[in-house]
Amino acid sequence: MYDILIIGAGPAGLTAGIYAARGGLKTGIIELAMPGGQAASTEKIENYPGFPDGIGGFELMNSFHRQALTYGTEFIFEEVKELLLQGPIKKVVTDNQTLESKTLIIAAGSKPRPLGVPGEEIFHGRGISYCATCDGAFFRGKNVIVVGGGDAAIEEGGYLTKFADHVTIIHRRSEFRASKIAIDRAQANPKISFLLNTVVKEILGIDKVLGVKIENLETGSIEEIKADGVFVYIGTRPNNQFLSGELNVTESGYIITDNYLRTNIAGVFAAGDIRNTPLRQVATAVGDGALAAVEAEKYLAELD
Ligand code: NAP
């Protein structure tokens, strides 16, 4: 029986683990893959305080993981299949066992949103990627396309110029959502060009990606352009496949919490990207993780 079980070992879950275990509570984190979440596959994080020169996402998350281990957080590397939340004991059904806890912090994060166009699924792993850090090196000397206009598209597009000869950023509007500093840097990069007011209609290829079919939304013209790879950065969707309808979520599936990160079920908290939050950054996930752990601890104290 755990005092606090945390689902997800991204920045929110790891921080909750550090706070809870350091507070002397029996704490477990269930994680499907490697600790660190999406932040671990970000090449460089420049806005997490304390690192004026920036820090690699993997390196930062590795430190979070080691810190959680230092205080005795247990890690369970299994896939969560179902939650049984009624009653005082919360049950987490994984692919291997059923774990029990007095409180639960759901910090399962989010995953890349797919474009949903023909060819995307077929060529996933054969030219279509959602992670520049993971796959960028395969595109040395090649031409790649990045789709999106947020920080991820602009920053990861810049990172890809380390390998690719040329990066074309395709965005559906003429204005970017990304921060000014990221846009200025991309616009000054001679290896980056932009196709604005443009959407990708189809991924083209034989065995692997050879190009994309695009539509200019201003003129309605359709064109095919050549590319060796397509990196999709059009936002995220929540990792909520194990939720069974007991928890209140938004239309897009993000868990609704109050200011104390309590969900509609007593003893169940949500933190980080999976929560209905106005900002999804490592810094905000860390704040969420700390608050969720402290609130879970208060809930436990009231049970005694
Ligand atoms: P985001 O800020 O939500 O931006 C998503 C972009 O994709 C928007 O420009 C949006 O266009 C576009 N888009 C959405 N659906 C689309 C579709 N179906 N077809 C074409 N374009 C579509 O997402 P993000 O860039 O992934 O960033 C998520 C969070 O991570 C943000 O808080 C961001 O600041 C943070 N972050 C990420 C990184 C990184 O991954 N390297 C770095 C720094 C910060 P519209 O603008 O027209 O809506």
XYZ file of N, CA, C and O in Angstrom, residues 48-223:
704
model
N 14.335 27.296 -18.240
C 14.175 26.731 -16.904
C 15.175 27.444 -15.995
O 16.384 27.374 -16.242
N 14.681 28.172 -14.988
C 15.586 29.001 -14.183
C 16.717 28.197 -13.540
O 16.552 27.034 -13.186
N 17.856 28.875 -13.411
C 19.002 28.243 -12.767
C 20.060 27.796 -13.758
O 21.156 27.401 -13.368
N 19.721 27.854 -15.048
C 20.668 27.420 -16.087
C 20.807 28.523 -17.134
O 20.183 28.473 -18.195
N 21.606 29.567 -16.818
C 21.682 30.728 -17.709
C 22.175 30.389 -19.112
O 21.882 31.117 -20.056
N 22.895 29.279 -19.278
C 23.359 28.910 -20.613
C 22.463 27.853 -21.248
O 22.814 27.260 -22.274
N 21.323 27.581 -20.614
C 20.452 26.510 -21.101
C 20.981 25.165 -20.624
O 22.120 25.050 -20.146
N 20.136 24.154 -20.740
C 20.564 22.803 -20.337
C 19.851 21.788 -21.225
O 18.701 22.026 -21.646
N 20.522 20.700 -21.536
C 19.897 19.654 -22.349
C 18.707 19.067 -21.607
O 18.767 18.871 -20.377
N 17.629 18.790 -22.338
C 16.423 18.244 -21.703
C 16.693 16.907 -21.032
O 16.234 16.653 -19.910
N 17.487 16.075 -21.697
C 17.786 14.760 -21.135
C 18.576 14.905 -19.831
O 18.274 14.265 -18.823
N 19.564 15.804 -19.877
C 20.426 16.008 -18.704
C 19.604 16.523 -17.509
O 19.738 16.048 -16.379
N 18.717 17.487 -17.782
C 17.902 18.057 -16.705
C 16.985 16.982 -16.100
O 16.894 16.841 -14.883
N 16.339 16.221 -16.969
C 15.401 15.211 -16.476
C 16.115 14.069 -15.757
O 15.600 13.492 -14.811
N 17.332 13.776 -16.217
C 18.136 12.759 -15.540
C 18.447 13.200 -14.098
O 18.410 12.392 -13.173
N 18.684 14.516 -13.911
C 18.932 15.028 -12.555
C 17.678 14.912 -11.698
O 17.760 14.577 -10.519
N 16.517 15.227 -12.291
C 15.248 15.084 -11.550
C 15.086 13.626 -11.093
O 14.730 13.349 -9.950
N 15.355 12.703 -12.014
C 15.185 11.271 -11.720
C 16.109 10.847 -10.575
O 15.692 10.205 -9.612
N 17.387 11.270 -10.676
C 18.346 10.890 -9.633
C 17.944 11.462 -8.283
O 18.061 10.817 -7.257
N 17.398 12.695 -8.306
C 16.985 13.328 -7.048
C 15.808 12.568 -6.431
O 15.739 12.379 -5.218
N 14.887 12.104 -7.274
C 13.739 11.324 -6.770
C 14.235 10.013 -6.159
O 13.769 9.587 -5.094
N 15.221 9.384 -6.810
C 15.772 8.123 -6.284
C 16.473 8.346 -4.944
O 16.370 7.533 -4.027
N 17.170 9.486 -4.828
C 17.904 9.808 -3.596
C 16.991 9.739 -2.375
O 17.382 9.279 -1.314
N 15.740 10.215 -2.555
C 14.837 10.269 -1.402
C 14.004 9.001 -1.253
O 13.116 8.923 -0.413
N 14.250 8.017 -2.108
C 13.589 6.719 -1.923
C 12.303 6.518 -2.710
O 11.541 5.597 -2.406
N 12.063 7.352 -3.728
C 10.894 7.111 -4.578
C 11.087 5.784 -5.314
O 12.157 5.538 -5.856
N 10.045 4.949 -5.314
C 10.133 3.682 -6.057
C 9.650 3.906 -7.484
O 8.685 4.635 -7.692
N 10.296 3.257 -8.443
C 9.860 3.362 -9.843
C 9.315 2.018 -10.308
O 9.933 0.983 -10.084
N 8.148 2.057 -10.908
C 7.509 0.841 -11.423
C 7.350 1.065 -12.929
O 6.586 1.949 -13.350
N 8.093 0.307 -13.736
C 8.053 0.526 -15.183
C 7.025 -0.399 -15.826
O 7.336 -1.492 -16.268
N 5.789 0.037 -15.799
C 4.672 -0.728 -16.346
C 3.694 0.230 -17.003
O 3.758 1.437 -16.792
N 2.775 -0.351 -17.773
C 1.781 0.491 -18.447
C 0.485 0.515 -17.632
O -0.047 -0.541 -17.275
N -0.022 1.705 -17.351
C -1.298 1.821 -16.630
C -2.434 1.532 -17.600
O -2.518 2.122 -18.679
N -3.309 0.601 -17.203
C -4.420 0.201 -18.069
C -5.742 0.792 -17.590
O -6.614 1.111 -18.388
N -5.899 0.889 -16.259
C -7.199 1.293 -15.723
C -7.027 1.845 -14.311
O -6.131 1.420 -13.580
N -7.917 2.763 -13.931
C -7.918 3.281 -12.559
C -9.242 2.911 -11.915
O -10.304 3.051 -12.536
N -9.184 2.444 -10.652
C -10.409 2.164 -9.889
C -10.382 3.148 -8.717
O -9.593 2.995 -7.784
N -11.207 4.171 -8.816
C -11.029 5.333 -7.927
C -12.070 5.448 -6.816
O -11.933 6.304 -5.939
N -13.095 4.631 -6.856
C -14.131 4.772 -5.829
C -13.619 4.181 -4.512
O -12.869 3.221 -4.514
N -14.028 4.781 -3.397
C -13.596 4.284 -2.082
C -12.285 4.899 -1.668
O -11.620 5.573 -2.458
N -11.896 4.650 -0.415
C -10.690 5.309 0.117
C -9.389 4.774 -0.474
O -8.382 5.485 -0.494
N -9.392 3.540 -0.953
C -8.163 2.990 -1.544
C -8.254 3.098 -3.067
O -9.182 2.599 -3.686
N -7.275 3.794 -3.631
C -7.256 3.984 -5.091
C -6.457 2.832 -5.714
O -5.355 2.512 -5.240
N -7.006 2.237 -6.744
C -6.319 1.095 -7.370
C -5.876 1.466 -8.783
O -6.632 2.058 -9.544
N -4.643 1.096 -9.084
C -4.095 1.344 -10.425
C -3.789 -0.017 -11.042
O -2.938 -0.761 -10.552
N -4.516 -0.332 -12.093
C -4.319 -1.622 -12.775
C -3.299 -1.408 -13.890
O -3.514 -0.571 -14.777
N -2.195 -2.146 -13.811
C -1.187 -2.049 -14.880
C -1.261 -3.321 -15.731
O -2.077 -4.201 -15.472
N -0.377 -3.410 -16.724
C -0.358 -4.616 -17.553
C 0.142 -5.817 -16.775
O 0.120 -6.938 -17.263
N 0.592 -5.606 -15.514
C 1.236 -6.681 -14.768
C 0.618 -6.957 -13.391
O 0.729 -8.052 -12.868
N -0.004 -5.945 -12.792
C -0.486 -6.086 -11.409
C -1.484 -4.972 -11.086
O -1.731 -4.079 -11.889
N -2.061 -5.057 -9.862
C -2.915 -3.966 -9.389
C -2.240 -3.353 -8.162
O -1.962 -4.050 -7.175
N -1.925 -2.061 -8.268
C -1.243 -1.355 -7.187
C -2.277 -0.573 -6.381
O -3.257 -0.076 -6.948
N -2.049 -0.453 -5.059
C -3.007 0.257 -4.212
C -2.338 1.424 -3.513
O -1.168 1.351 -3.132
N -3.102 2.491 -3.356
C -2.542 3.694 -2.735
C -3.649 4.486 -2.054
O -4.810 4.409 -2.441
N -3.237 5.271 -1.044
C -4.227 6.131 -0.357
C -4.518 7.378 -1.183
O -5.598 7.943 -1.083
N -3.521 7.803 -1.967
C -3.744 8.959 -2.849
C -3.098 8.689 -4.216
O -2.201 7.852 -4.333
N -3.557 9.454 -5.176
C -3.066 9.280 -6.543
C -2.790 10.655 -7.150
O -3.619 11.568 -7.017
N -1.627 10.786 -7.786
C -1.349 12.016 -8.554
C -1.184 11.597 -10.019
O -0.283 10.814 -10.349
N -2.064 12.096 -10.863
C -1.986 11.743 -12.284
C -1.156 12.821 -12.991
O -1.542 13.994 -13.037
N 0.009 12.403 -13.474
C 0.934 13.339 -14.142
C 1.452 12.664 -15.411
O 2.652 12.617 -15.669
N 0.513 12.128 -16.180
C 0.887 11.296 -17.332
C 1.253 12.113 -18.568
O 1.653 11.553 -19.589
N 1.094 13.442 -18.494
C 1.581 14.292 -19.571
C 0.766 14.231 -20.847
O -0.412 13.850 -20.858
N 1.433 14.627 -21.916
C 0.750 14.667 -23.209
C 1.690 14.120 -24.277
O 2.870 13.908 -24.023
N 1.137 13.887 -25.446
C 1.956 13.348 -26.543
C 1.691 14.169 -27.802
O 0.681 14.891 -27.883
N 2.588 14.043 -28.796
C 2.407 14.862 -29.995
C 1.074 14.604 -30.685
O 0.617 13.468 -30.759
N 0.483 15.674 -31.171
C -0.775 15.551 -31.922
C -0.436 15.230 -33.386
O 0.421 15.893 -33.974
N -1.058 14.210 -33.954
C -0.758 13.909 -35.357
C -1.481 14.868 -36.295
O -2.493 15.463 -35.939
N -0.969 14.975 -37.515
C -1.609 15.842 -38.517
C -2.944 15.286 -38.987
O -3.855 16.032 -39.324
N -3.013 13.953 -39.049
C -4.250 13.315 -39.493
C -4.451 13.401 -40.997
O -5.588 13.489 -41.454
N -3.350 13.372 -41.750
C -3.491 13.427 -43.221
C -3.051 12.087 -43.822
O -2.288 11.336 -43.196
N -3.519 11.768 -45.048
C -3.107 10.524 -45.679
C -1.581 10.434 -45.775
O -0.913 11.422 -46.064
N -1.066 9.240 -45.514
C 0.377 8.999 -45.627
C 1.107 9.137 -44.297
O 2.192 8.586 -44.126
N 0.500 9.844 -43.336
C 1.213 10.099 -42.073
C 1.500 8.797 -41.318
O 2.627 8.563 -40.876
N 0.485 7.960 -41.186
C 0.679 6.707 -40.441
C 1.607 5.762 -41.185
O 2.497 5.151 -40.589
N 1.401 5.668 -42.497
C 2.201 4.716 -43.300
C 3.688 5.042 -43.194
O 4.528 4.156 -43.099
N 4.013 6.330 -43.215
C 5.427 6.708 -43.247
C 5.994 7.087 -41.874
O 7.104 7.607 -41.781
N 5.229 6.805 -40.805
C 5.741 7.046 -39.447
C 6.977 6.161 -39.248
O 6.918 4.960 -39.424
N 8.103 6.811 -38.907
C 9.351 6.053 -38.758
C 10.081 5.878 -40.084
O 11.190 5.358 -40.118
N 9.465 6.289 -41.176
C 10.123 6.209 -42.492
C 10.105 7.595 -43.140
O 9.754 7.763 -44.294
N 10.432 8.569 -42.301
C 10.465 9.954 -42.784
C 9.551 10.863 -41.992
O 9.771 12.067 -41.950
N 8.525 10.290 -41.369
C 7.659 11.110 -40.510
C 8.138 10.950 -39.070
O 8.322 9.820 -38.588
N 8.352 12.074 -38.390
C 8.816 12.011 -37.001
C 8.146 13.101 -36.174
O 7.690 14.117 -36.707
N 8.108 12.859 -34.863
C 7.553 13.845 -33.927
C 8.630 14.271 -32.932
O 8.328 14.910 -31.933
N 9.878 13.891 -33.204
C 10.953 14.157 -32.237
C 12.273 14.420 -32.960
O 12.945 13.483 -33.421
N 12.631 15.707 -33.046
C 13.866 16.084 -33.732
C 15.090 15.547 -32.997
O 16.052 15.105 -33.622
N 15.051 15.579 -31.680
C 16.202 15.087 -30.905
C 16.440 13.611 -31.180
O 17.578 13.156 -31.252
N 15.332 12.856 -31.300
C 15.476 11.407 -31.519
C 15.932 11.099 -32.944
O 16.757 10.223 -33.160
N 15.372 11.791 -33.934
C 15.533 11.359 -35.330
C 16.309 12.334 -36.216
O 16.581 12.003 -37.380
N 16.633 13.523 -35.689
C 17.271 14.552 -36.518
C 18.514 14.063 -37.242
O 18.722 14.352 -38.424
N 19.344 13.271 -36.560
C 20.628 12.839 -37.137
C 20.453 11.965 -38.378
O 21.381 11.826 -39.171
N 19.268 11.379 -38.563
C 19.036 10.568 -39.773
C 18.930 11.445 -41.026
O 18.881 10.935 -42.131
N 18.831 12.751 -40.820
C 18.558 13.642 -41.954
C 19.745 14.544 -42.296
O 19.588 15.648 -42.790
N 20.941 14.022 -42.019
C 22.161 14.761 -42.352
C 22.225 15.000 -43.870
O 22.072 14.066 -44.658
N 22.391 16.256 -44.247
C 22.520 16.583 -45.666
C 21.209 16.521 -46.445
O 21.217 16.590 -47.677
N 20.080 16.359 -45.748
C 18.786 16.206 -46.442
C 17.951 17.483 -46.322
O 18.308 18.427 -45.608
N 16.790 17.437 -47.017
C 15.819 18.537 -46.914
C 14.651 18.074 -46.073
O 14.057 17.034 -46.366
N 14.337 18.820 -45.027
C 13.204 18.405 -44.189
C 12.181 19.528 -44.046
O 12.483 20.716 -44.230
N 10.977 19.075 -43.718
C 9.870 19.998 -43.488
C 9.490 19.903 -42.021
O 9.481 18.806 -41.439
N 9.192 21.045 -41.420
C 8.642 21.062 -40.058
C 7.260 21.687 -40.167
O 7.090 22.725 -40.808
N 6.257 21.056 -39.561
C 4.905 21.604 -39.614
C 4.544 22.170 -38.240
O 4.696 21.485 -37.222
N 4.058 23.429 -38.205
C 3.636 24.040 -36.940
C 4.173 25.445 -36.802
O 5.093 25.843 -37.536
N 3.595 26.205 -35.870
C 4.021 27.586 -35.682
C 4.218 27.953 -34.219
O 4.306 29.125 -33.869
N 4.306 26.936 -33.350
C 4.539 27.182 -31.921
C 6.023 27.092 -31.592
O 6.865 26.922 -32.491
N 6.345 27.186 -30.306
C 7.750 27.121 -29.875
C 8.417 25.829 -30.316
O 9.590 25.834 -30.722
N 7.670 24.733 -30.230
C 8.277 23.435 -30.559
C 8.709 23.424 -32.027
O 9.846 23.053 -32.334
N 7.821 23.834 -32.932
C 8.153 23.815 -34.359
C 9.345 24.722 -34.653
O 10.287 24.329 -35.359
N 9.316 25.939 -34.120
C 10.367 26.916 -34.450
C 11.702 26.509 -33.831
O 12.750 26.536 -34.484
N 11.672 26.092 -32.561
C 12.931 25.739 -31.888
C 13.511 24.441 -32.435
O 14.713 24.337 -32.686
N 12.650 23.446 -32.621
C 13.165 22.164 -33.111
C 13.570 22.287 -34.584
O 14.472 21.600 -35.047
N 12.909 23.181 -35.329
C 13.308 23.460 -36.709
C 14.741 23.978 -36.730
O 15.560 23.568 -37.560
N 15.056 24.873 -35.816
C 16.422 25.405 -35.706
C 17.404 24.301 -35.373
O 18.491 24.202 -35.971
N 17.031 23.435 -34.466
C 17.902 22.314 -34.078
C 18.195 21.417 -35.281
O 19.319 20.959 -35.480
N 17.169 21.209 -36.118
C 17.340 20.317 -37.275
C 18.353 20.849 -38.285
O 18.922 20.075 -39.063
N 18.598 22.173 -38.287
C 19.581 22.719 -39.245
C 21.012 22.279 -38.901
O 21.924 22.461 -39.689
N 21.200 21.679 -37.719
C 22.507 21.104 -37.392
C 22.831 19.952 -38.325
O 23.980 19.610 -38.543
N 21.768 19.283 -38.793
C 21.944 18.095 -39.639
C 21.512 18.363 -41.083
O 22.245 18.075 -42.011
N 20.296 18.872 -41.238
C 19.701 18.997 -42.569
C 20.361 20.128 -43.351
O 20.831 21.102 -42.771
N 20.350 19.992 -44.679
C 20.837 21.075 -45.535
C 19.854 22.234 -45.487
O 20.234 23.398 -45.521
N 18.542 21.854 -45.473
C 17.527 22.897 -45.484
C 16.280 22.457 -44.712
O 15.888 21.306 -44.771
N 15.697 23.408 -44.004
C 14.475 23.151 -43.245
C 13.404 24.134 -43.716
O 13.633 25.345 -43.729
N 12.255 23.593 -44.130
C 11.125 24.454 -44.509
C 10.057 24.340 -43.424
O 9.581 23.235 -43.147
N 9.735 25.471 -42.815
C 8.692 25.452 -41.785
C 7.366 25.825 -42.444
O 7.245 26.902 -43.046
N 6.401 24.917 -42.355
C 5.083 25.146 -42.954
C 4.102 25.459 -41.825
O 3.936 24.666 -40.893
N 3.457 26.629 -41.929
C 2.522 27.027 -40.870
C 1.215 27.501 -41.501
O 1.229 28.160 -42.546
N 0.112 27.186 -40.843
C -1.198 27.445 -41.447
C -1.632 28.915 -41.415
O -2.591 29.295 -42.075
N -0.930 29.721 -40.601
C -1.274 31.161 -40.539
C -0.053 31.981 -40.921
O 1.031 31.443 -41.139
N -0.218 33.335 -40.911
C 0.949 34.172 -41.212
C 1.619 34.636 -39.917
O 2.733 35.143 -39.938
N 0.920 34.465 -38.796
C 1.483 34.838 -37.490
C 1.911 33.570 -36.765
O 1.225 32.548 -36.867
N 3.008 33.683 -36.005
C 3.451 32.517 -35.236
C 2.968 32.618 -33.795
O 2.800 33.702 -33.256
N 2.807 31.458 -33.198
C 2.460 31.376 -31.789
C 3.743 31.376 -30.937
O 3.703 31.671 -29.747
N 4.859 31.037 -31.557
C 6.134 30.899 -30.831
C 6.594 32.241 -30.258
O 6.141 33.314 -30.680
N 7.544 32.192 -29.313
C 8.084 33.401 -28.693
C 8.915 34.184 -29.704
O 9.471 33.607 -30.651
N 9.026 35.502 -29.476
C 9.721 36.376 -30.421
C 11.193 35.966 -30.572
O 11.717 35.945 -31.686
N 11.816 35.613 -29.461
C 13.250 35.269 -29.511
C 13.469 34.051 -30.426
O 14.411 34.007 -31.218
N 12.550 33.084 -30.349
C 12.691 31.877 -31.181
C 12.459 32.220 -32.653
O 13.197 31.754 -33.532
N 11.462 33.072 -32.929
C 11.154 33.446 -34.320
C 12.323 34.235 -34.921
O 12.768 33.961 -36.042
N 12.838 35.219 -34.162
C 13.953 36.036 -34.666
C 15.144 35.153 -35.036
O 15.780 35.340 -36.079
N 15.422 34.183 -34.171
C 16.571 33.311 -34.405
C 16.340 32.460 -35.675
O 17.239 32.307 -36.494
N 15.120 31.954 -35.831
C 14.828 31.116 -37.013
C 14.881 31.956 -38.287
O 15.395 31.503 -39.309
N 14.358 33.189 -38.206
C 14.351 34.041 -39.407
C 15.765 34.428 -39.827
O 16.021 34.680 -41.003
N 16.673 34.473 -38.851
C 18.064 34.830 -39.167
C 18.872 33.619 -39.633
O 20.027 33.761 -40.041
N 18.286 32.445 -39.557
C 19.023 31.217 -39.916
C 18.915 30.987 -41.430
O 17.829 30.753 -41.952
N 20.045 31.047 -42.160
C 19.979 30.927 -43.625
C 19.492 29.562 -44.105
O 19.116 29.415 -45.268
N 19.515 28.569 -43.223
C 19.083 27.230 -43.643
C 17.574 27.031 -43.475
O 17.058 25.958 -43.777
N 16.874 28.068 -42.962
C 15.427 27.910 -42.732
C 14.645 28.814 -43.679
O 14.969 29.994 -43.846
N 13.604 28.253 -44.315
C 12.654 29.095 -45.057
C 11.245 28.769 -44.558
O 11.028 27.745 -43.894
N 10.319 29.662 -44.879
C 8.956 29.530 -44.329
C 7.934 29.456 -45.458
O 8.051 30.173 -46.470
N 6.937 28.627 -45.278
C 5.756 28.623 -46.149
C 4.567 28.923 -45.246
O 4.168 28.066 -44.446
N 4.040 30.140 -45.358
C 2.973 30.549 -44.443
C 1.613 30.430 -45.122
O 1.524 30.262 -46.340
N 0.557 30.514 -44.312
C -0.817 30.331 -44.816
C -0.917 29.055 -45.649
O -1.595 29.015 -46.673
N -0.214 28.048 -45.199
C -0.111 26.812 -45.978
C -0.376 25.604 -45.084
O 0.074 25.573 -43.936
N -1.114 24.630 -45.625
C -1.347 23.388 -44.868
C -0.864 22.181 -45.671
O -0.843 22.211 -46.900
N -0.474 21.152 -44.922
C -0.069 19.898 -45.550
C -1.320 19.054 -45.749
O -2.068 18.806 -44.812
N -1.551 18.636 -46.985
C -2.753 17.851 -47.301
C -2.460 16.351 -47.311
O -3.330 15.541 -47.051
N -1.217 15.997 -47.658
C -0.880 14.581 -47.805
C 0.629 14.402 -47.731
O 1.383 15.288 -48.152
N 1.041 13.264 -47.172
C 2.469 12.921 -47.188
C 2.670 11.992 -48.377
O 1.951 10.995 -48.532
N 3.665 12.320 -49.197
C 3.887 11.538 -50.414
C 5.145 10.681 -50.265
O 6.102 11.089 -49.583
N 5.120 9.521 -50.885
C 6.320 8.692 -50.843
C 6.098 7.313 -51.416
O 4.977 6.941 -51.747
N 7.206 6.583 -51.559
C 7.159 5.154 -51.893
C 8.179 4.534 -50.939
O 9.348 4.895 -50.982
N 7.749 3.673 -50.057
C 8.593 3.082 -49.008
C 9.012 4.110 -47.957
O 9.077 3.829 -46.777
N 9.384 5.306 -48.380
C 9.742 6.359 -47.434
C 9.244 7.707 -47.965
O 8.855 7.807 -49.138
N 9.302 8.714 -47.104
C 8.794 10.031 -47.502
C 9.613 10.615 -48.655
O 10.846 10.609 -48.627
N 8.886 11.121 -49.663
C 9.557 11.792 -50.783
C 9.131 13.252 -50.895
O 9.760 14.043 -51.591
N 8.024 13.591 -50.210
C 7.560 14.976 -50.279
C 6.205 15.145 -49.623
O 5.709 14.223 -48.960
N 5.627 16.317 -49.811
C 4.279 16.575 -49.276
C 3.452 17.329 -50.317
O 3.988 18.050 -51.153
N 2.122 17.117 -50.203
C 1.207 17.913 -51.017
C 0.712 19.033 -50.112
O 0.255 18.769 -48.986
N 0.838 20.274 -50.583
C 0.446 21.405 -49.747
C -0.615 22.258 -50.433
O -0.731 22.244 -51.664
N -1.366 22.978 -49.611
C -2.355 23.919 -50.158
C -2.083 25.302 -49.591
O -1.931 25.462 -48.372
N -2.023 26.277 -50.462
C -1.924 27.668 -50.022
C -3.336 28.151 -49.708
O -4.204 28.163 -50.585
N -3.576 28.508 -48.445
C -4.948 28.829 -48.016
C -5.433 30.170 -48.576
O -6.628 30.418 -48.621
N -4.502 31.027 -49.010
C -4.891 32.323 -49.577
C -5.349 32.183 -51.026
O -6.335 32.770 -51.449
N -4.585 31.368 -51.774
C -4.881 31.258 -53.209
C -5.649 29.987 -53.554
O -6.217 29.876 -54.640
N -5.626 29.006 -52.638
C -6.275 27.720 -52.911
C -5.440 26.817 -53.803
O -5.861 25.707 -54.138
N -4.231 27.257 -54.160
C -3.416 26.440 -55.076
C -2.805 25.242 -54.347
O -2.408 25.331 -53.183
N -2.760 24.144 -55.076
C -2.204 22.903 -54.529
C -0.887 22.634 -55.238
O -0.779 22.817 -56.451
N 0.099 22.195 -54.437
C 1.430 21.995 -55.006
C 2.080 20.791 -54.329
O 1.747 20.468 -53.180
